[in-house]
Coordinates of N, CA and C and ligand atoms in Angstrom, one line a residue:
M7 N 91.9 107.5 82.7 CA 93.1 108.3 82.6 C 94.3 107.4 82.3
L8 N 94.5 106.3 83.0 CA 95.6 105.4 82.6 C 94.9 104.1 82.2
S9 N 95.5 103.5 81.2 CA 94.9 102.2 80.8 C 95.2 101.2 81.9
G10 N 94.3 100.2 82.1 CA 94.4 99.3 83.1 C 95.2 98.1 82.8
G11 N 95.9 98.1 81.7 CA 96.7 97.0 81.2 C 98.0 96.8 82.0
S12 N 98.8 95.8 81.6 CA 100.1 95.5 82.2 C 101.2 96.3 81.6
R13 N 102.2 96.6 82.4 CA 103.4 97.2 81.9 C 104.5 96.2 82.1
F14 N 105.5 96.2 81.2 CA 106.5 95.2 81.3 C 107.9 95.8 81.4
T15 N 108.8 95.0 82.1 CA 110.3 95.3 82.0 C 110.9 94.0 81.6
P16 N 112.3 94.0 81.5 CA 112.9 92.7 81.1 C 112.5 91.5 81.9
R17 N 112.3 91.7 83.3 CA 112.0 90.6 84.2 C 110.6 90.6 84.8
L18 N 109.9 91.8 84.7 CA 108.7 92.0 85.5 C 107.5 92.4 84.7
E19 N 106.3 92.0 85.3 CA 105.1 92.6 84.9 C 104.5 93.5 86.0
L20 N 104.1 94.7 85.7 CA 103.4 95.5 86.7 C 102.0 95.7 86.2
R21 N 101.1 95.4 87.1 CA 99.7 95.5 86.7 C 98.8 96.0 87.8
P22 N 97.7 96.6 87.5 CA 96.8 97.1 88.6 C 96.3 95.9 89.4
F23 N 96.0 96.1 90.7 CA 95.5 95.1 91.6 C 94.1 94.6 91.2
R24 N 93.8 93.4 91.5 CA 92.4 92.8 91.4 C 92.1 92.3 92.8
R25 N 90.8 92.1 93.0 CA 90.4 91.6 94.3 C 91.0 90.2 94.6
R26 N 91.2 89.4 93.6 CA 91.8 88.1 93.8 C 93.3 88.1 94.1
D27 N 93.9 89.3 94.2 CA 95.3 89.3 94.6 C 95.4 89.3 96.1
L28 N 94.3 89.3 96.8 CA 94.3 89.4 98.3 C 95.3 88.4 99.0
D29 N 95.2 87.2 98.7 CA 96.0 86.2 99.4 C 97.5 86.4 99.1
S30 N 97.8 86.6 97.8 CA 99.2 86.8 97.5 C 99.8 88.1 98.1
L31 N 99.0 89.1 98.2 CA 99.4 90.4 98.8 C 99.7 90.2 100.3
I32 N 98.7 89.5 101.0 CA 98.9 89.2 102.4 C 100.2 88.4 102.7
D33 N 100.4 87.4 101.8 CA 101.5 86.5 102.0 C 102.8 87.4 101.9
A34 N 102.9 88.2 100.9 CA 104.1 89.0 100.7 C 104.3 90.0 101.8
A35 N 103.2 90.7 102.2 CA 103.4 91.7 103.3 C 103.7 91.1 104.6
A36 N 103.0 90.0 104.9 CA 103.2 89.4 106.2 C 104.6 88.8 106.3
S37 N 105.1 88.3 105.2 CA 106.5 87.7 105.3 C 107.6 88.8 105.3
S38 N 107.2 90.1 105.1 CA 108.2 91.1 105.0 C 108.0 92.2 106.1
L39 N 107.1 92.0 107.0 CA 106.8 93.0 108.0 C 108.0 93.6 108.8
P40 N 108.9 92.7 109.2 CA 110.0 93.3 110.0 C 110.8 94.3 109.2
D41 N 110.9 94.1 107.9 CA 111.6 95.1 107.0 C 110.8 96.3 106.7
L42 N 109.5 96.0 106.5 CA 108.6 97.1 106.0 C 108.3 98.1 107.2
N43 N 108.1 97.6 108.4 CA 107.6 98.5 109.4 C 108.7 99.4 110.0
K44 N 110.0 99.2 109.5 CA 111.0 100.2 109.9 C 110.8 101.5 109.2
W45 N 110.1 101.4 108.0 CA 110.1 102.6 107.1 C 108.7 103.1 106.7
L46 N 107.7 102.2 106.8 CA 106.4 102.5 106.2 C 105.3 102.5 107.3
P47 N 104.7 103.6 107.5 CA 103.7 103.7 108.6 C 102.6 102.7 108.6
W48 N 102.1 102.3 107.4 CA 101.0 101.4 107.3 C 101.4 100.0 107.7
A49 N 102.6 99.6 107.7 CA 103.1 98.2 107.9 C 103.2 97.9 109.4
H50 N 102.1 98.0 110.2 CA 102.2 97.8 111.6 C 102.3 96.3 111.9
A51 N 102.7 96.0 113.1 CA 103.0 94.6 113.4 C 101.8 93.6 113.2
G52 N 100.6 94.1 113.4 CA 99.5 93.2 113.2 C 98.8 93.2 111.8
Y53 N 99.6 93.8 110.8 CA 99.0 93.9 109.5 C 98.5 92.5 109.0
G54 N 97.3 92.5 108.5 CA 96.7 91.2 108.1 C 95.6 91.4 107.1
R55 N 94.7 90.5 107.0 CA 93.6 90.4 106.0 C 92.8 91.6 105.9
R56 N 92.3 92.1 107.0 CA 91.5 93.3 107.0 C 92.2 94.5 106.3
D57 N 93.5 94.7 106.7 CA 94.3 95.8 106.2 C 94.5 95.7 104.6
A58 N 94.8 94.4 104.2 CA 95.0 94.2 102.8 C 93.7 94.4 102.0
L59 N 92.6 94.0 102.6 CA 91.3 94.2 101.9 C 91.0 95.7 101.7
V60 N 91.2 96.5 102.8 CA 91.0 97.9 102.7 C 91.9 98.5 101.6
F61 N 93.2 98.1 101.6 CA 94.1 98.6 100.6 C 93.6 98.3 99.2
L62 N 93.2 97.0 99.0 CA 92.8 96.6 97.6 C 91.5 97.4 97.2
R63 N 90.6 97.6 98.1 CA 89.4 98.4 97.8 C 89.8 99.8 97.4
D64 N 90.6 100.4 98.2 CA 91.0 101.8 98.0 C 91.8 101.9 96.7
S65 N 92.7 100.9 96.4 CA 93.5 100.9 95.2 C 92.6 100.9 94.0
V66 N 91.6 100.0 94.0 CA 90.7 99.9 92.8 C 89.9 101.2 92.6
S67 N 89.4 101.8 93.7 CA 88.7 103.1 93.5 C 89.6 104.2 93.2
A68 N 90.8 104.3 93.8 CA 91.7 105.4 93.4 C 92.1 105.3 92.0
W69 N 92.3 104.1 91.5 CA 92.6 104.0 90.0 C 91.4 104.5 89.2
S70 N 90.2 104.1 89.5 CA 89.1 104.5 88.6 C 88.8 106.0 88.8
E71 N 89.1 106.6 89.9 CA 88.9 108.0 90.1 C 90.1 108.8 89.5
G72 N 91.2 108.1 89.1 CA 92.4 108.8 88.6 C 93.2 109.5 89.6
R73 N 93.1 109.1 90.9 CA 93.8 109.7 92.0 C 95.2 109.1 92.2
A74 N 95.3 107.8 92.1 CA 96.6 107.1 92.4 C 96.6 105.8 91.7
F75 N 97.8 105.4 91.4 CA 97.9 104.2 90.5 C 98.9 103.2 91.2
D76 N 98.3 102.2 91.8 CA 99.1 101.1 92.5 C 99.3 100.0 91.5
F77 N 100.5 99.4 91.5 CA 100.8 98.3 90.7 C 101.3 97.1 91.5
T78 N 100.8 95.9 91.3 CA 101.5 94.7 91.8 C 102.6 94.3 90.9
I79 N 103.7 94.0 91.5 CA 104.9 93.6 90.7 C 105.0 92.1 90.7
R80 N 105.1 91.5 89.5 CA 105.1 90.1 89.3 C 106.3 89.7 88.5
Y81 N 106.9 88.5 88.7 CA 107.9 88.0 87.8 C 107.2 87.5 86.5
L82 N 107.8 87.7 85.4 CA 107.2 87.2 84.1 C 107.0 85.7 84.2
D83 N 108.0 85.0 84.8 CA 107.9 83.6 84.9 C 107.3 83.0 86.1
N84 N 106.7 83.9 87.0 CA 106.0 83.4 88.2 C 104.9 84.3 88.5
P85 N 103.9 84.5 87.7 CA 102.9 85.6 87.8 C 102.0 85.4 89.1
G86 N 101.9 84.3 89.7 CA 101.1 84.2 90.9 C 101.7 84.7 92.2
F87 N 103.0 85.0 92.1 CA 103.8 85.4 93.3 C 103.9 86.9 93.4
H88 N 103.5 87.5 94.5 CA 103.5 88.9 94.7 C 104.9 89.4 95.1
V89 N 105.6 90.1 94.2 CA 107.0 90.5 94.5 C 107.0 91.8 95.3
G90 N 106.0 92.7 95.1 CA 106.0 93.9 95.8 C 105.0 94.9 95.2
N91 N 105.1 96.1 95.7 CA 104.2 97.2 95.2 C 105.0 98.4 94.7
V92 N 104.5 99.0 93.6 CA 105.0 100.3 93.2 C 103.8 101.2 92.8
S93 N 103.9 102.4 93.2 CA 102.7 103.3 93.0 C 103.2 104.7 92.6
V94 N 102.3 105.4 91.9 CA 102.5 106.8 91.6 C 101.2 107.5 91.8
W95 N 101.2 108.7 92.4 CA 100.0 109.4 92.7 C 100.3 110.9 92.5
F96 N 99.2 111.7 92.4 CA 99.3 113.1 92.1 C 99.6 113.8 93.5
V97 N 100.6 114.7 93.4 CA 100.8 115.7 94.5 C 100.0 117.0 94.1
S98 N 100.2 117.4 92.9 CA 99.5 118.6 92.4 C 99.2 118.3 90.9
R99 N 97.9 118.3 90.6 CA 97.6 118.1 89.2 C 97.9 119.3 88.4
Q100 N 97.7 120.5 89.0 CA 97.9 121.8 88.2 C 99.4 121.9 87.8
S101 N 100.3 121.6 88.8 CA 101.7 121.7 88.5 C 102.3 120.4 87.9
R102 N 101.5 119.4 87.7 CA 101.9 118.1 87.2 C 103.1 117.5 88.0
V103 N 102.8 117.5 89.3 CA 103.8 116.9 90.2 C 103.2 115.6 90.8
G104 N 104.0 114.6 90.8 CA 103.6 113.3 91.4 C 104.6 112.7 92.3
E105 N 104.2 111.7 93.1 CA 105.1 111.1 94.0 C 105.0 109.6 93.7
V106 N 106.2 108.9 94.0 CA 106.3 107.5 93.8 C 106.6 106.8 95.1
G107 N 106.1 105.6 95.3 CA 106.4 104.8 96.5 C 106.5 103.4 96.1
Y108 N 107.3 102.6 96.9 CA 107.5 101.2 96.6 C 107.9 100.3 97.8
W109 N 107.6 99.0 97.7 CA 108.2 98.1 98.6 C 108.4 96.7 97.9
I110 N 109.4 96.0 98.3 CA 109.7 94.7 97.7 C 109.8 93.7 98.8
R111 N 109.2 92.5 98.6 CA 109.1 91.5 99.6 C 110.5 91.1 100.0
S112 N 110.7 90.8 101.3 CA 112.0 90.6 101.8 C 112.9 89.6 101.1
S113 N 112.2 88.5 100.7 CA 113.0 87.4 100.1 C 113.5 87.8 98.7
E114 N 113.0 88.9 98.1 CA 113.4 89.2 96.7 C 114.2 90.5 96.7
T115 N 114.6 91.1 97.8 CA 115.4 92.3 97.7 C 116.8 92.0 97.3
K116 N 117.5 93.1 96.9 CA 118.9 93.1 96.6 C 119.2 92.3 95.3
T117 N 118.2 92.2 94.4 CA 118.4 91.6 93.1 C 118.1 92.6 92.0
G118 N 117.9 93.8 92.4 CA 117.6 94.8 91.3 C 116.1 95.0 91.0
V119 N 115.2 94.3 91.7 CA 113.8 94.4 91.4 C 113.3 95.8 91.7
G120 N 113.7 96.3 92.8 CA 113.2 97.7 93.3 C 113.5 98.7 92.2
T121 N 114.8 98.7 91.8 CA 115.2 99.7 90.8 C 114.5 99.5 89.5
E122 N 114.3 98.3 89.1 CA 113.7 98.0 87.8 C 112.2 98.4 87.8
A123 N 111.5 98.1 88.9 CA 110.1 98.4 89.0 C 109.9 100.0 89.0
T124 N 110.8 100.6 89.7 CA 110.7 102.1 89.9 C 111.0 102.8 88.6
A125 N 112.0 102.2 87.8 CA 112.3 102.8 86.5 C 111.0 102.7 85.6
R126 N 110.3 101.6 85.7 CA 109.1 101.5 84.9 C 108.0 102.4 85.3
I127 N 107.8 102.6 86.7 CA 106.8 103.5 87.1 C 107.1 105.0 86.7
L128 N 108.4 105.3 86.6 CA 108.8 106.6 86.1 C 108.3 106.8 84.6
A129 N 108.4 105.7 83.9 CA 107.9 105.8 82.5 C 106.4 106.1 82.5
V130 N 105.7 105.4 83.4 CA 104.2 105.7 83.5 C 104.0 107.2 83.9
A131 N 104.8 107.6 84.9 CA 104.6 109.0 85.4 C 104.9 110.0 84.3
F132 N 106.0 109.9 83.6 CA 106.3 111.0 82.6 C 105.7 110.7 81.3
D133 N 105.7 109.5 80.8 CA 105.2 109.2 79.4 C 103.7 109.1 79.4
E134 N 103.1 108.5 80.4 CA 101.6 108.3 80.4 C 100.8 109.4 81.1
L135 N 101.3 109.8 82.3 CA 100.6 110.8 83.1 C 101.0 112.2 82.7
G136 N 102.1 112.3 82.0 CA 102.5 113.7 81.5 C 103.0 114.5 82.7
L137 N 103.6 113.9 83.7 CA 104.1 114.7 84.9 C 105.3 115.5 84.5
H138 N 105.5 116.6 85.2 CA 106.6 117.5 85.0 C 107.7 117.2 86.0
R139 N 107.3 116.7 87.2 CA 108.3 116.4 88.3 C 107.7 115.3 89.1
V140 N 108.7 114.4 89.5 CA 108.3 113.3 90.4 C 109.2 113.4 91.7
V141 N 108.5 113.2 92.8 CA 109.3 113.2 94.1 C 109.3 111.9 94.8
L142 N 110.3 111.7 95.6 CA 110.3 110.5 96.5 C 110.6 111.1 97.9
R143 N 109.9 110.6 98.9 CA 110.3 110.9 100.3 C 110.9 109.7 101.0
I144 N 112.1 109.8 101.5 CA 112.8 108.7 102.1 C 113.2 108.9 103.5
A145 N 112.8 108.0 104.4 CA 113.2 108.2 105.8 C 114.7 108.2 105.9
V146 N 115.2 109.1 106.8 CA 116.6 109.2 107.0 C 117.1 107.8 107.6
G147 N 118.1 107.3 107.0 CA 118.6 106.0 107.3 C 118.3 104.8 106.4
N148 N 117.3 105.1 105.5 CA 116.9 104.1 104.6 C 117.8 104.0 103.3
R149 N 118.9 103.4 103.5 CA 120.0 103.5 102.5 C 119.5 102.8 101.2
A150 N 118.8 101.7 101.3 CA 118.4 100.9 100.1 C 117.5 101.8 99.2
S151 N 116.6 102.5 99.9 CA 115.7 103.4 99.1 C 116.5 104.6 98.5
E152 N 117.4 105.1 99.3 CA 118.3 106.2 98.7 C 119.1 105.7 97.5
R153 N 119.5 104.5 97.6 CA 120.3 104.0 96.4 C 119.4 103.9 95.2
I154 N 118.2 103.5 95.3 CA 117.3 103.5 94.2 C 117.2 104.9 93.6
A155 N 117.0 105.9 94.5 CA 116.9 107.3 94.0 C 118.1 107.7 93.3
E156 N 119.3 107.4 93.9 CA 120.5 107.8 93.2 C 120.7 107.1 91.9
K157 N 120.4 105.8 91.8 CA 120.7 105.1 90.6 C 119.8 105.6 89.5
L158 N 118.6 106.1 89.8 CA 117.7 106.5 88.8 C 117.9 108.0 88.5
G159 N 118.8 108.7 89.1 CA 119.2 110.0 88.8 C 118.4 111.1 89.5
F160 N 117.7 110.8 90.6 CA 117.0 111.8 91.4 C 118.1 112.7 92.1
T161 N 117.7 113.9 92.4 CA 118.5 114.9 93.2 C 117.9 115.0 94.6
R162 N 118.8 114.9 95.6 CA 118.3 115.1 96.9 C 118.2 116.6 97.2
E163 N 117.0 117.0 97.5 CA 116.7 118.4 97.5 C 116.6 119.0 98.9
G164 N 116.4 118.2 99.9 CA 116.3 118.8 101.2 C 115.8 117.8 102.2
L165 N 115.6 118.3 103.4 CA 115.1 117.5 104.5 C 113.8 118.0 105.0
L166 N 112.9 117.0 105.2 CA 111.5 117.3 105.7 C 111.6 116.8 107.2
R167 N 111.6 117.8 108.1 CA 111.7 117.4 109.5 C 110.5 116.8 110.0
Q168 N 110.6 115.7 110.7 CA 109.5 115.0 111.4 C 108.3 114.8 110.4
E169 N 108.6 114.3 109.2 CA 107.6 114.2 108.2 C 106.5 113.2 108.4
L170 N 106.9 112.0 108.9 CA 106.0 110.9 109.2 C 106.3 110.3 110.5
Q171 N 105.2 109.8 111.1 CA 105.3 109.1 112.4 C 105.4 107.6 112.1
I172 N 106.5 106.9 112.5 CA 106.7 105.5 112.3 C 107.0 104.9 113.6
N173 N 106.1 103.9 113.9 CA 106.2 103.2 115.2 C 106.3 104.2 116.4
G174 N 105.5 105.2 116.3 CA 105.3 106.2 117.4 C 106.4 107.2 117.4
E175 N 107.3 107.2 116.5 CA 108.4 108.2 116.5 C 108.3 109.1 115.2
W176 N 108.5 110.4 115.4 CA 108.5 111.3 114.2 C 109.9 111.1 113.6
V177 N 109.8 110.9 112.3 CA 111.0 110.6 111.5 C 111.3 111.6 110.4
D178 N 112.5 112.1 110.4 CA 112.9 113.1 109.3 C 113.0 112.3 108.0
H179 N 112.6 112.9 106.9 CA 112.7 112.3 105.6 C 113.4 113.3 104.6
S180 N 114.3 112.7 103.8 CA 114.8 113.5 102.7 C 113.8 113.5 101.6
I181 N 113.9 114.6 100.8 CA 113.0 114.7 99.6 C 113.9 114.7 98.4
W182 N 113.5 113.9 97.4 CA 114.3 113.8 96.2 C 113.4 114.1 95.0
G183 N 113.9 114.7 94.0 CA 113.1 115.1 92.8 C 113.8 114.7 91.5
L184 N 113.0 114.4 90.6 CA 113.4 114.1 89.2 C 112.5 114.9 88.2
L185 N 113.1 115.7 87.4 CA 112.3 116.5 86.4 C 112.1 115.7 85.1
E186 N 111.1 116.0 84.4 CA 110.8 115.4 83.1 C 112.0 115.5 82.2
S187 N 112.7 116.6 82.1 CA 113.8 116.8 81.2 C 115.0 115.9 81.6
E188 N 115.1 115.7 82.9 CA 116.2 114.8 83.4 C 115.8 113.3 83.1
Y189 N 114.6 113.0 83.2 CA 114.1 111.6 82.9 C 114.4 111.3 81.4
R190 N 114.1 112.3 80.5 CA 114.3 112.1 79.1 C 115.8 111.8 78.8
L191 N 116.7 112.5 79.6 CA 118.1 112.3 79.4 C 118.6 110.9 79.9
K192 N 117.9 110.5 81.0 CA 118.3 109.2 81.7 C 117.7 108.0 81.0
R193 N 116.7 108.1 80.2 CA 115.9 107.0 79.7 C 116.7 105.9 79.0
A194 N 117.7 106.4 78.2 CA 118.6 105.5 77.5 C 119.4 104.7 78.5
H195 N 119.9 105.4 79.5 CA 120.7 104.7 80.6 C 119.8 103.6 81.3
Y196 N 118.6 103.9 81.6 CA 117.7 102.9 82.2 C 117.6 101.6 81.3
A197 N 117.5 101.8 80.0 CA 117.4 100.7 79.1 C 118.8 100.0 79.0
D198 N 119.9 100.7 79.0 CA 121.2 100.1 78.9 C 121.5 99.3 80.2
A199 N 121.0 99.8 81.3 CA 121.2 99.1 82.6 C 120.3 97.8 82.7
G200 N 119.4 97.6 81.8 CA 118.5 96.5 81.8 C 117.3 96.7 82.7
W201 N 117.0 97.9 83.0 CA 115.8 98.2 83.9 C 114.5 98.3 83.0
L202 N 114.7 98.9 81.8 CA 113.6 99.0 80.9 C 113.9 98.3 79.6
T203 N 112.8 97.9 79.0 CA 113.0 97.3 77.7 C 113.2 98.4 76.7
A204 N 114.2 98.2 75.9 CA 114.7 99.4 75.0 C 113.6 99.8 74.1
Ligands
COA306 C1 114.0 99.8 99.5 C2 113.7 98.6 98.8 C3 112.4 98.8 97.9 C4 114.9 98.2 97.9 O1 114.5 97.1 97.0 P1 115.5 96.2 96.3 O2 114.7 95.3 95.3 O3 116.4 95.5 97.3 O4 116.3 97.3 95.5 P2 117.5 96.9 94.4 O5 117.8 95.5 94.5 O6 117.1 97.5 93.1 O7 118.7 97.7 95.1 C5 118.9 99.1 95.0 C6 120.2 99.4 95.7 O8 120.0 99.3 97.1 C7 121.0 98.5 97.7 N1 120.4 97.9 98.8 C8 119.4 97.0 98.8 N2 119.1 96.6 100.1 C9 119.9 97.3 100.9 C10 120.1 97.4 102.3 N3 119.3 96.6 103.1 N4 121.1 98.2 102.7 C11 121.8 98.9 101.9 N5 121.7 98.9 100.6 C12 120.8 98.1 100.0 C13 121.4 97.6 96.6 O9 122.6 97.0 96.8 C14 121.4 98.5 95.4 O10 122.5 99.3 95.4 P3 123.8 99.0 94.5 O11 123.4 98.9 93.1 O12 124.7 100.2 94.8 O13 124.4 97.7 95.0 C15 113.4 97.4 99.7 O14 114.6 97.2 100.5 C16 112.2 97.6 100.6 O15 111.1 97.3 100.2 N6 112.4 98.1 101.8 C17 111.3 98.3 102.8 C18 110.3 99.3 102.3 C19 110.9 100.6 101.9 O16 111.9 101.1 102.5 N7 110.3 101.2 100.9 C20 110.7 102.5 100.4 C21 110.2 103.6 101.2 S1 110.8 105.2 100.6

């Protein structure tokens, strides 16, 4: 369904995971856990090798089954270093609705990488998967993630009460949507901002 090759932005390479990414993935996740586990249910305090292995296995099979598409984010000038993850998956194939998720390793945040990688995954979602609508679910209080949604032109559509359990607490999430027609209008802005290669 999707080609397994790399996608590029001005600074980044996004590519499907391989089994040999295990160590670099563990390194990135383990060094970012205090930031990740505030917002992401999978990032529990003991996250380690076994969790990363399960993720990699599932990622490879989800890709080959056309269910979900996870990308490892790498710097063009440092391809052995895992910068973070960005993913797109189907919510409804019939209605061509997808969802996007992401995390960036703590040492690399606040340099625009999250926005740049998410802009590129939107190009995958709309140009390659042919989606009609992409959603983001963001925990209430996660300002950094809300800023990515705002910068990319998503509309905050509502509140999902107690949507996910994080660290034993049910957490409300806002739901954000971007339509294909809106993406087409925003695409030139993404390139002007330096997030996508023109
Ligand atoms: C959310 C996350 C992906 C942002 O990544 P990033 O690479 O720092 O994002 P960018 O550098 O592109 O910054 C995007 C915007 O968020 C702002 N921002 C980044 N970190 C922030 C923070 N901790 N608090 C408030 N704003 C923040 C940036 O300043 C920028 O806004 P601006 O252009 O108005 O200055 C990253 O913080 C992360 O992985 N968090 C933990 C996991 C997570 O929350 N994933 C998303 C779940 S929905």
